[in-house]
Coordinates of C-alpha atoms in Angstrom, one line a residue:
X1 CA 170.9 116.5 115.7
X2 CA 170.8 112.8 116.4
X3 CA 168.9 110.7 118.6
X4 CA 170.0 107.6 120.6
X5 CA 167.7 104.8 121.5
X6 CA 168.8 102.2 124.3
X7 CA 167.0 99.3 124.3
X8 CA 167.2 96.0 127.2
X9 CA 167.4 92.4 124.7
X10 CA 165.4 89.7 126.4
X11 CA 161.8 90.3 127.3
X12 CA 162.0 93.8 125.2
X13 CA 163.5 93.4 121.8
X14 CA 162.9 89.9 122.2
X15 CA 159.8 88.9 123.0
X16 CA 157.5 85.4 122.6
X17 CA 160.6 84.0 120.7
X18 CA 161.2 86.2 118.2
X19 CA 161.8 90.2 117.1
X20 CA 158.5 90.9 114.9
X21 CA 159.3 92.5 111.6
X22 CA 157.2 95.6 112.5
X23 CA 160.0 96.2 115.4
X24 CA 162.6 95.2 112.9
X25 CA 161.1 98.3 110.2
X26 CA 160.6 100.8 113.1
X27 CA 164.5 100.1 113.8
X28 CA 165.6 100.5 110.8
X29 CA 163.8 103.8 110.0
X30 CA 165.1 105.4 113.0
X31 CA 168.8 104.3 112.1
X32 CA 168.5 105.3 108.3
X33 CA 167.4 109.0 109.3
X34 CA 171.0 109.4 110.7
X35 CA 170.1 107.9 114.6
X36 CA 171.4 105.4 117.1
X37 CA 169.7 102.1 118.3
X38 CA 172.1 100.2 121.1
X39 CA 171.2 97.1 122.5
X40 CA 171.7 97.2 126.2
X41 CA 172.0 93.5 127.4
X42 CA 172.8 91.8 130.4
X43 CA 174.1 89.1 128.4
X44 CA 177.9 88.2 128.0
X45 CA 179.1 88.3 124.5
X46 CA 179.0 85.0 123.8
X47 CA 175.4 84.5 124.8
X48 CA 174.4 87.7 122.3
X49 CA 176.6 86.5 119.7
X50 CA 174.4 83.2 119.7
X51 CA 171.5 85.4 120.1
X52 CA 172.5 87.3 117.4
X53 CA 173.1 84.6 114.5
X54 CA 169.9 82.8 116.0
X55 CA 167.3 85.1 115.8
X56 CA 168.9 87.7 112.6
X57 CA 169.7 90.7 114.5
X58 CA 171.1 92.8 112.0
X59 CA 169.7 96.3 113.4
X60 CA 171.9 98.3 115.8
X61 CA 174.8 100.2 115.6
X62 CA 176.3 99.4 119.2
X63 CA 175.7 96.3 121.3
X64 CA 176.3 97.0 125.1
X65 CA 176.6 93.4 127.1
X66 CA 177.4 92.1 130.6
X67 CA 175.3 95.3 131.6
X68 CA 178.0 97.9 130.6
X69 CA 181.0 96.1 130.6
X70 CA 182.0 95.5 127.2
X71 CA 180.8 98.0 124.0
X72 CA 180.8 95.7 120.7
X73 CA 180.5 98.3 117.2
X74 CA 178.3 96.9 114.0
X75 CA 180.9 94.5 113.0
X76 CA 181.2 92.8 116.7
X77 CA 184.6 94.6 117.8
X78 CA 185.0 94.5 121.2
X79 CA 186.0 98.3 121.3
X80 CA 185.9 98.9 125.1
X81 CA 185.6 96.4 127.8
X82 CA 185.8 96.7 131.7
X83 CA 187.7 93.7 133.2
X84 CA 187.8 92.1 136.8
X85 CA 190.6 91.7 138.7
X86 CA 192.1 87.8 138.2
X87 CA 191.9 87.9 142.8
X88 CA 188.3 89.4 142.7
X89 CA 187.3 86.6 140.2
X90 CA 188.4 84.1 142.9
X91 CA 187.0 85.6 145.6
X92 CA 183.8 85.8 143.4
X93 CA 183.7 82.2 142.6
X94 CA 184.5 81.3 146.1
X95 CA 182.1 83.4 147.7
X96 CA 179.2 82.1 145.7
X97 CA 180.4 78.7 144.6
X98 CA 177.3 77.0 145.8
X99 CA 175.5 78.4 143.3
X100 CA 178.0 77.2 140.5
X101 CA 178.6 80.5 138.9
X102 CA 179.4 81.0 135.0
X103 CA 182.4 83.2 134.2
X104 CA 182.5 85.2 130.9
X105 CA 185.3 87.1 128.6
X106 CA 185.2 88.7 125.9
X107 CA 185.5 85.3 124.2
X108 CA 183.4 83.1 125.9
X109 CA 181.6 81.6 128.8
X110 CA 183.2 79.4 131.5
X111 CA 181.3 76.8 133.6
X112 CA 182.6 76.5 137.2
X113 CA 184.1 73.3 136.6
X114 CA 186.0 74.7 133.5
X115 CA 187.1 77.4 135.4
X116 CA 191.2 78.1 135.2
X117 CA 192.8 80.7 137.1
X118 CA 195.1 81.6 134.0
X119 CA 191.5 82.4 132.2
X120 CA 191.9 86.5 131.0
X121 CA 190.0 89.8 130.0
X122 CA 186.8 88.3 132.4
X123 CA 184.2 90.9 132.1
X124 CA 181.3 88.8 134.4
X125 CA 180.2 85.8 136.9
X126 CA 176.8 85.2 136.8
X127 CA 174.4 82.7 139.0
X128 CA 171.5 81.6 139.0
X129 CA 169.2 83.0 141.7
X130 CA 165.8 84.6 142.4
X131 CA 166.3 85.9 145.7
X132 CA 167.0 89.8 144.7
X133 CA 170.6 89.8 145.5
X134 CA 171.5 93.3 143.7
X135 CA 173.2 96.4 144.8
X136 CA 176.4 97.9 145.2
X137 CA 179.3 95.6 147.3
X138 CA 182.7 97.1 148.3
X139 CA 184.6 95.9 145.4
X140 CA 181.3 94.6 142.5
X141 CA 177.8 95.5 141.4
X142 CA 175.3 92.7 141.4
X143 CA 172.2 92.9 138.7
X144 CA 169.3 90.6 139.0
X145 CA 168.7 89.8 135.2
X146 CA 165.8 87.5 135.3
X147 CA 166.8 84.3 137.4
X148 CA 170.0 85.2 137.4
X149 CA 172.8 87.9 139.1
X150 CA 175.3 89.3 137.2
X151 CA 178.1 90.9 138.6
X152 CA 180.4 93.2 136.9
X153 CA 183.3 95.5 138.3
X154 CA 182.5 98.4 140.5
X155 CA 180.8 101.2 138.9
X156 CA 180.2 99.3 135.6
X157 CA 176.3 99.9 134.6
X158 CA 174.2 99.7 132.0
X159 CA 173.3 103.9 132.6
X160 CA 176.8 104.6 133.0
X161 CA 178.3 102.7 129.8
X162 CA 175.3 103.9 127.5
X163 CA 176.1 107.7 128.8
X164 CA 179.2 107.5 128.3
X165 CA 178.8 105.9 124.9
X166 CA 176.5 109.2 123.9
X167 CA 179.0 111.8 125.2
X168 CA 182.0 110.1 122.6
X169 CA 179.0 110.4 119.9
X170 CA 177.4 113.8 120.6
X171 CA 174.3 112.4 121.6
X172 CA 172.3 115.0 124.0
X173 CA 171.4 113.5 127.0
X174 CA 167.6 115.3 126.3
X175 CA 167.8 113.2 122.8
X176 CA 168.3 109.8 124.2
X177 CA 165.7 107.1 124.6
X178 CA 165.9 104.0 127.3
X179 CA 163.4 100.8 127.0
X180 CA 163.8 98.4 129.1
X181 CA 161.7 95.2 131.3
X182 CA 163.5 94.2 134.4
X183 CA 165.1 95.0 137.5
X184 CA 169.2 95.3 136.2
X185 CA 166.9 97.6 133.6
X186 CA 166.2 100.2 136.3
X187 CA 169.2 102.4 136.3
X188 CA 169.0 102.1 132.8
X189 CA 165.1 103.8 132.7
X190 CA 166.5 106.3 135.0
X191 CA 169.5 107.5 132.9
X192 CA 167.0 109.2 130.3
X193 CA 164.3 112.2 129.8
X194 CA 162.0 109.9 128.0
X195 CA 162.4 106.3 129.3
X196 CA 159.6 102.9 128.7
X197 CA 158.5 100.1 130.0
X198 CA 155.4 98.0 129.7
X199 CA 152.0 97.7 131.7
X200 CA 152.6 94.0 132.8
X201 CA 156.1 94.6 134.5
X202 CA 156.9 94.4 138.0
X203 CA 155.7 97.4 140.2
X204 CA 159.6 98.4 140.9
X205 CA 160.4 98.6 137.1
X206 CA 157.1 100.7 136.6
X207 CA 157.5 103.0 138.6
X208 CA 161.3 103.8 137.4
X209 CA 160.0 104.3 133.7
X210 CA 158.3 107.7 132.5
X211 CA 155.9 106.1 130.2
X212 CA 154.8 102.3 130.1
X213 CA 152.8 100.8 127.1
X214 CA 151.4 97.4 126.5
X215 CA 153.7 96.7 123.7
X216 CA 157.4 97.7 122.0
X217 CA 155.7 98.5 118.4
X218 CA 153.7 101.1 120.5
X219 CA 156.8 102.5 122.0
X220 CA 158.7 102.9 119.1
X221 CA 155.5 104.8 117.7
X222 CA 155.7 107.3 120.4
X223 CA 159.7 107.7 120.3
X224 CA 159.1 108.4 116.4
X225 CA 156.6 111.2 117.6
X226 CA 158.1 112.8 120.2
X227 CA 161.3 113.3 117.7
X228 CA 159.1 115.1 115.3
X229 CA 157.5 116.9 117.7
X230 CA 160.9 118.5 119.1
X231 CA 163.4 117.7 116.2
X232 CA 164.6 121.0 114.8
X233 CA 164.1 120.6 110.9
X234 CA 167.6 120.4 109.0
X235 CA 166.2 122.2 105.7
X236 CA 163.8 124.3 104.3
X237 CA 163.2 124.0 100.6
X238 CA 161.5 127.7 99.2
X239 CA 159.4 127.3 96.0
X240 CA 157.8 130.5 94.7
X241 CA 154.8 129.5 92.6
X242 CA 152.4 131.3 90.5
X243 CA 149.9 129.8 88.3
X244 CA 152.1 127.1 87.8
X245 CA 150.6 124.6 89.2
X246 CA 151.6 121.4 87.0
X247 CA 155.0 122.7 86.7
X248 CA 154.5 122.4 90.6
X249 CA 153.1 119.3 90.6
X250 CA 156.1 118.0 88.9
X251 CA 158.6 119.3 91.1
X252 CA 157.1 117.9 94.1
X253 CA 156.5 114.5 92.5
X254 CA 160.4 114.8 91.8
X255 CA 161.0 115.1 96.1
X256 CA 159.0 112.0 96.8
X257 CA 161.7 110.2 95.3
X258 CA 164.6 112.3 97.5
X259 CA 167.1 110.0 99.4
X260 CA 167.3 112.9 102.0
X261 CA 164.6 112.0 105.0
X262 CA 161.5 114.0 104.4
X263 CA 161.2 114.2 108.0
X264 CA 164.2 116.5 108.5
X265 CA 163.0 119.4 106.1
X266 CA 160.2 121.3 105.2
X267 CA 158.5 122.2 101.8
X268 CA 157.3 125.8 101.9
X269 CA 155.3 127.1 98.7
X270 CA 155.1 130.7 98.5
X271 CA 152.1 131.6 96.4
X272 CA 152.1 134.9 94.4
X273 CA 148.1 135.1 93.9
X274 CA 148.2 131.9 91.8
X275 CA 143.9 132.1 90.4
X276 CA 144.5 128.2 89.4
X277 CA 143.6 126.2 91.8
X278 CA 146.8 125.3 92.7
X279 CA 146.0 124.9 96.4
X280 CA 143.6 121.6 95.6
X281 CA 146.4 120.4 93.9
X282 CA 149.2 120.7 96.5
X283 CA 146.8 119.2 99.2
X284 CA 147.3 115.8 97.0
X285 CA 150.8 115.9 98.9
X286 CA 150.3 117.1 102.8
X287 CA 150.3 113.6 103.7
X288 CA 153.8 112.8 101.9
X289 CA 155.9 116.0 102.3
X290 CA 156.4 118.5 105.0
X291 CA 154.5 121.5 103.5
X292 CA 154.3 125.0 104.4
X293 CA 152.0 127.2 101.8
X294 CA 151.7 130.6 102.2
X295 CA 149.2 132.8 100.0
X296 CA 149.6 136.3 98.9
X297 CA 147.8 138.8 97.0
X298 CA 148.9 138.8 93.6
X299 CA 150.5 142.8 92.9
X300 CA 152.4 142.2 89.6
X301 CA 155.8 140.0 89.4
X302 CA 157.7 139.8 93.2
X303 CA 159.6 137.0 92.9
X304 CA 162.1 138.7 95.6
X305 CA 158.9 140.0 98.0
X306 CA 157.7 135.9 97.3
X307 CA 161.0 134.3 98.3
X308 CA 161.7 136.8 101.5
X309 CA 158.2 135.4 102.5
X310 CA 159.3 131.7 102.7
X311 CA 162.5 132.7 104.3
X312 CA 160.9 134.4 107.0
X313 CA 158.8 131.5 108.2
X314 CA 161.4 128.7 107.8
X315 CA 162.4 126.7 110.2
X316 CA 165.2 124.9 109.0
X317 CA 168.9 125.7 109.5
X318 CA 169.5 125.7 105.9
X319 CA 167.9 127.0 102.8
X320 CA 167.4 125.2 99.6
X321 CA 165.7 127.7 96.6
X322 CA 164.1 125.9 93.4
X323 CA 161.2 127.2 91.1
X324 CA 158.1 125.5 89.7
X325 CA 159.4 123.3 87.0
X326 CA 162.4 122.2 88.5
X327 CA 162.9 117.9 88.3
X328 CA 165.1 117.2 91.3
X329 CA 167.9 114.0 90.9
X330 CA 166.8 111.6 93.9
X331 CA 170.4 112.9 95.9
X332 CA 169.6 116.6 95.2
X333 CA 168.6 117.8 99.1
X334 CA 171.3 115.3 100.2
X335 CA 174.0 117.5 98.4
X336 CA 172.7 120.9 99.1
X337 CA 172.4 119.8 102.7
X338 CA 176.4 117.7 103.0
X339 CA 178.1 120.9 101.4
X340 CA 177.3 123.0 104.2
X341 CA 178.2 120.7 106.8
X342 CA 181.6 120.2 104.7
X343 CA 183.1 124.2 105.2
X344 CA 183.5 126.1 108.2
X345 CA 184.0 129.2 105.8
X346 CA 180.2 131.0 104.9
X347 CA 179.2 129.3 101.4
X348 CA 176.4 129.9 98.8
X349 CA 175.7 126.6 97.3
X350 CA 175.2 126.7 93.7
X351 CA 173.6 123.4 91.9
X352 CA 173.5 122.1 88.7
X353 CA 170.4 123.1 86.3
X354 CA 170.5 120.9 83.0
X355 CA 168.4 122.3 80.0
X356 CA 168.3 126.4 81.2
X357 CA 169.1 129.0 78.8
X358 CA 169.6 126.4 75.6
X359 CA 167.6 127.9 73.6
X360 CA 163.8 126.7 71.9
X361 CA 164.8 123.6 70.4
X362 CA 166.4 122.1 73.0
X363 CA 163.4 123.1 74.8
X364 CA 161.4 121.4 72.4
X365 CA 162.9 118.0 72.8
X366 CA 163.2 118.1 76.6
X367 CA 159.0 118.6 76.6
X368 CA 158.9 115.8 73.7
X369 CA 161.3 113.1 75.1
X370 CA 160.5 113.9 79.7
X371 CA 160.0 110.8 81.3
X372 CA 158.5 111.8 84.9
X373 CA 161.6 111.4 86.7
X374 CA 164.2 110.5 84.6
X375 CA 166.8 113.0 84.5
X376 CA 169.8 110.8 83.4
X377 CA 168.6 111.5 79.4
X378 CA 169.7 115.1 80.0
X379 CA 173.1 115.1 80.8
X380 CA 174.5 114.9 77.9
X381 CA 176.3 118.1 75.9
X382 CA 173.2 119.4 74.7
X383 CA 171.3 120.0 77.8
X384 CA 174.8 120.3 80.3
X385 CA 174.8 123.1 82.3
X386 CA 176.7 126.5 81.0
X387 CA 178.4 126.7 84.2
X388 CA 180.3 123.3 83.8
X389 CA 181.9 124.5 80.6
X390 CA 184.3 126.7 82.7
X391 CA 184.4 124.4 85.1
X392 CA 186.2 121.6 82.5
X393 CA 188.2 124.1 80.8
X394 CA 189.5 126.5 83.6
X395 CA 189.2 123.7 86.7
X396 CA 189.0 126.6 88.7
X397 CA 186.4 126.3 91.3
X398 CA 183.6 128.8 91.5
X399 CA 184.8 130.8 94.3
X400 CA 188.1 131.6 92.2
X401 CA 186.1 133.2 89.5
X402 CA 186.4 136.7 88.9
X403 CA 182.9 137.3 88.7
X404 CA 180.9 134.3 90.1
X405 CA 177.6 136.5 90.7
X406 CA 176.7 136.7 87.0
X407 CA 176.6 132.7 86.8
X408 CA 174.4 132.7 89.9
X409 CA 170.8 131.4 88.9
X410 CA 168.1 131.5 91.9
X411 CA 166.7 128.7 90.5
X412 CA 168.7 126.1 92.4
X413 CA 170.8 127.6 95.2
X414 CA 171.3 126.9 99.2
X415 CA 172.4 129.2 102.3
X416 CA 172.2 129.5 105.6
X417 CA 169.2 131.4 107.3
X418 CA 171.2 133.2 109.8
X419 CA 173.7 134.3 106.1
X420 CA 170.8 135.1 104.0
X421 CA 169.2 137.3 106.8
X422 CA 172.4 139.0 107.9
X423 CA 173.0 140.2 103.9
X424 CA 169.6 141.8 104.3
X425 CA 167.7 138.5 101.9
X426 CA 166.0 139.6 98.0
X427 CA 165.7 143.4 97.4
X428 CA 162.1 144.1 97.6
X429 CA 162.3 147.2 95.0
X430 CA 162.8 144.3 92.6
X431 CA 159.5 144.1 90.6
X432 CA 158.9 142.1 87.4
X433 CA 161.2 139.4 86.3
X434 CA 165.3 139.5 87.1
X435 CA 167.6 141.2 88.6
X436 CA 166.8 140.4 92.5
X437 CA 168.9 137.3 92.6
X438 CA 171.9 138.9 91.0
X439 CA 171.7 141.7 93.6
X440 CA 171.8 139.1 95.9
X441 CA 174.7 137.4 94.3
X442 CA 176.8 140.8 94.2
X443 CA 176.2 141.2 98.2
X444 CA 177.4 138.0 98.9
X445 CA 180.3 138.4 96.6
X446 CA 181.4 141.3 98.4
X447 CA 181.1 140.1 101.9
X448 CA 183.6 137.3 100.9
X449 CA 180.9 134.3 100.9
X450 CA 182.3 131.3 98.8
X451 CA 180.4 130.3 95.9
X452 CA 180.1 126.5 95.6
X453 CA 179.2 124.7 93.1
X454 CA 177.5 121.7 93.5
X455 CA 177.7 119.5 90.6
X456 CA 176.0 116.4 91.9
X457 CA 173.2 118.6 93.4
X458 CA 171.6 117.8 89.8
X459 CA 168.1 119.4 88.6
X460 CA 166.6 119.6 85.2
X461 CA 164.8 122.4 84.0
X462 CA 161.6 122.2 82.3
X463 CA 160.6 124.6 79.5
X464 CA 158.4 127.4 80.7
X465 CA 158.4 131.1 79.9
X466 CA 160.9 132.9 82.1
X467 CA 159.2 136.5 82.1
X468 CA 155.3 137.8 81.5
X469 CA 157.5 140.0 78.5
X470 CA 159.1 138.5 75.8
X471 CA 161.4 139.6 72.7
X472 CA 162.6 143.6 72.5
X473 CA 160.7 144.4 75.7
X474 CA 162.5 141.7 77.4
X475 CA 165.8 143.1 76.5
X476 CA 165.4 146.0 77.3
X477 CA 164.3 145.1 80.5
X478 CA 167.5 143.3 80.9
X479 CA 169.4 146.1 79.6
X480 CA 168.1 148.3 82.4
X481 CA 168.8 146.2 85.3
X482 CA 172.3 145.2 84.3
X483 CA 173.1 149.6 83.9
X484 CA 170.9 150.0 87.4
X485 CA 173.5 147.0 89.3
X486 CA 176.6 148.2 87.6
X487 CA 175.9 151.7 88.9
X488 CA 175.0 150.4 92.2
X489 CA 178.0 148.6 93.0
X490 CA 180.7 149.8 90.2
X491 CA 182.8 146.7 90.8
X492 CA 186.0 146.7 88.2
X493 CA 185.1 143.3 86.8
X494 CA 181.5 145.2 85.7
X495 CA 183.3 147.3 82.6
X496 CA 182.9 144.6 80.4
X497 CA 179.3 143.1 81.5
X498 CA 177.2 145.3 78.8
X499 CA 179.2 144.0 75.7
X500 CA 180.1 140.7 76.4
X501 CA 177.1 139.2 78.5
X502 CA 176.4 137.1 81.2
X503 CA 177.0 133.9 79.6
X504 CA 180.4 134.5 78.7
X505 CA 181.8 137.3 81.1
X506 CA 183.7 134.8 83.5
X507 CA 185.4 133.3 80.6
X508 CA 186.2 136.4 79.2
X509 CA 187.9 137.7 82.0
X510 CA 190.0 134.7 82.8
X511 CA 191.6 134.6 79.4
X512 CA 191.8 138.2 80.1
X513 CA 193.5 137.5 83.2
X514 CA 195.9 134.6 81.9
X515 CA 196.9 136.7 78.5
X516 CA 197.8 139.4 81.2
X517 CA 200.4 136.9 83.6
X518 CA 201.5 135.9 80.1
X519 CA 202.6 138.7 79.0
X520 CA 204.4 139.8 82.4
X521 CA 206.0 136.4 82.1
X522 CA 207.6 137.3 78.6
X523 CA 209.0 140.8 80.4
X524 CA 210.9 139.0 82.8

């Protein structure tokens, strides 16, 4: 979703002879978390180009002048612009010469006396003149703007151009935002759900804005709130926790430095019965992340019971999953949340986890060298990712392998709600470490979901024990739920999972695969 503000120039943006810097920040906040801030002016182009280089404006995305005639983008392109007819312009200038009107293009401004009949692309006259002459004529609209009147062709407005420019940018019209101080302002105030002026304006221009404050810093304040009071969040991020609470601590640290706006997702913590005090801890962060936590009775190891809990009170369009101990790369909600808006087929994201499964010592030099933050170190060969082995030596994507759900780690991974609820989420029965998220894997496999892999959604594992049983129990264990899964499903590219392992299954049955083409190729 994105959000449009439309904001009036003189006497609102610019006020007392300048833009105050607090304005300037609130501006740029609102544009960086993927929004629109137009300038709506009744200036010509000229005019709010000077204004422009004069006072630093630097802050919009579209600059709407002569009241809706002409649409300028970031770099000043005139990319629309409503002319008047070269025989109305006359008959303007006649009508009201008296008053010595000003003509303006799309270039520049014209004083009567300069005025040339061969003068193109006229956009405006304006004259000065206090005495409220505004309102539709047969063939122009009139504006007061201050002391003067503008008058633009027929049907031009500031309301009509600025809807117009929302329907070519997808702008709901319930998600656009109108501020504005005087009377060719008031169509403009009426044109949105949630429009502002301020307490000392005229009685007229009051009563045609929703809300009025005493000043613009204030209005932006309540724009920012009413958008995070009815802005649907982008993401959820799930973290299942349990007595792990500096491994947590770690992990969040790592999403205070994400490029992604924290306002557009939520962090939910799914606590298994941590006996820690992990709660005290993650209060240290309510006031810097989006947090959900959610507390459960600990009843022996449920990481798929914990992780069905967070996805059943998310609110965000797309799912992110990481565990305690996971140090996030600054871009890594950015990634997980472009790939999904990059396919229209269903996808399971799959991101890159540097340091798992390498055995104890380099485990022992991640915890000896870790640098909060600093996950650059770590991308060397040593620590890289198993996954991107195949990846260099086959350049097959993920989706192409023949068995993608073996090299699925829950650990990192994104979906979509509405895909992670229809394949029925983590298998409850699962209890004590593994298994659920391969199950999970296997479902989406065979429902034809794409798995993605997302190398630049980059995360570093830090050293922890992966299971509450270690050594022969442990393999065992894994034993167990690879014969209960291979049963369960039977898929053909299974036979081999027993003897050859996860880690090198994929591998094995490409080359298994490739000897096989070869060898039909030498029969032919």
């Amino acid at each position: 979703m994105n959000y449009m503000i439309g904001s009036d120039f003189d006497g609102t943006l610019l006020k007392n002879g300048g833009i105050s810097q607090t304005v300037r920040n609130q501006i740029r906040k609102f544009r960086e978390n993927g929004n629109y801030f137009v300038i709506v002016t009744g200036r010509s182009v000229s005019k709010m180009l000077e204004g422009i280089e004069k006072y630093h404006v630097d802050f919009f995305d579209f600059i709407l002048c002569s009241n809706g005639a002409v649409l300028l983008d970031q770099d000043l392109h005139v990319t629309k612009a409503s002319y008047l007819d070269r025989y109305l312009v006359e008959k303007i200038i006649h009508q009201y010469a008296n008053k010595r009107p000003v003509i303006s293009t799309t270039e520049k401004s014209y004083s009567f006396h300069q005025w040339d009949p061969a003068i193109q692309n006229v956009v405006a006259v304006s004259f000065e003149s206090e005495n409220k002459e505004y309102g539709q004529e047969d063939e122009f609209s009139l504006f007061q703007n201050g002391k003067y009147v503008d008058i633009v062709q027929k049907g031009i407005s500031k309301s009509i151009a600025l809807l117009q420019l929302c329907e070519k940018l997808g702008v709901a019209d319930q998600d656009l935002f109108t501020i504005g101080d005087g009377e060719n302002d008031l169509d403009l105030l009426d044109c949105a759900s949630f429009s502002f002026s301020f307490s000392y304006c005229s009685k007229t221009v009051r009563k045609h804005a929703k809300q009025c404050y005493d000043t613009i810093e204030e209005i932006f304040d309540e724009i920012e709130n009413k958008i995070h009071i009815h802005s649907p969040l982008k993401l959820s991020l799930i973290i299942p926790t349990y007595n792990r609470k500096n491994l947590l601590e770690m992990t969040l640290q790592s999403l205070l430095t994400q490029t992604f706006p924290s306002s557009q997702y939520e962090v939910i913590i799914c606590d298994d019965g941590s006996t820690d005090d992990t709660f005290s801890m993650i209060k240290n962060y309510v006031n810097q992340l989006n947090i959900q936590y959610t507390f459960h009775k600990n009843e022996g190891f449920r990481a798929a019971y914990t992780r069905n809990c967070g996805i059943n009170i998310a609110k965000g369009e797309i799912l992110i999953f990481i565990d305690s101990g996971m140090i996030l790369d600054k871009n890594f909600v950015q990634k997980h949340f472009e790939i999904h808006h990059t396919s229209s087929e269903a996808i399971l994201g799959v991101g890159r986890v540097l340091g798992f499964e390498k055995g104890e010592e380099i485990e022992k030099q991640i915890i000896n060298t870790y640098i909060p933050h600093h996950i650059d170190p770590y991308l060397s060969k040593d620590f890289e990712d198993r996954r991107m082995e195949i990846l260099n030596d086959t350049h097959l994507p993920m989706s192409q392998w023949p068995a993608p759900w073996v090299d699925f780690w829950s650990c990192n991974f994104s979906i979509k709600k509405q895909l992670i609820q229809t394949i029925g989420m983590f298998d409850e029965s699962f209890i004590g470490w593994g298994g659920e998220d391969t199950d999970l894997a296997i479902r989406l496999h065979i429902k034809n979901v794409l798995f993605v892999f997302i190398k630049d959604a980059i995360s570093l594992h830090y050293p922890h024990p992966h299971s509450e049983v270690s050594g022969f129990i442990l393999e065992q264990r894994k034993i167990f739920r690879k014969t209960y899964l291979i049963n369960k499903y039977n898929l053909p590219e299974m036979k081999e999972w027993l003897t050859v392992g996860s880690s090198k299954l994929n591998k094995y049955l490409l080359e298994k695969e490739n000897k096989k083409r070869r060898s039909v190729s030498r029969l032919r």
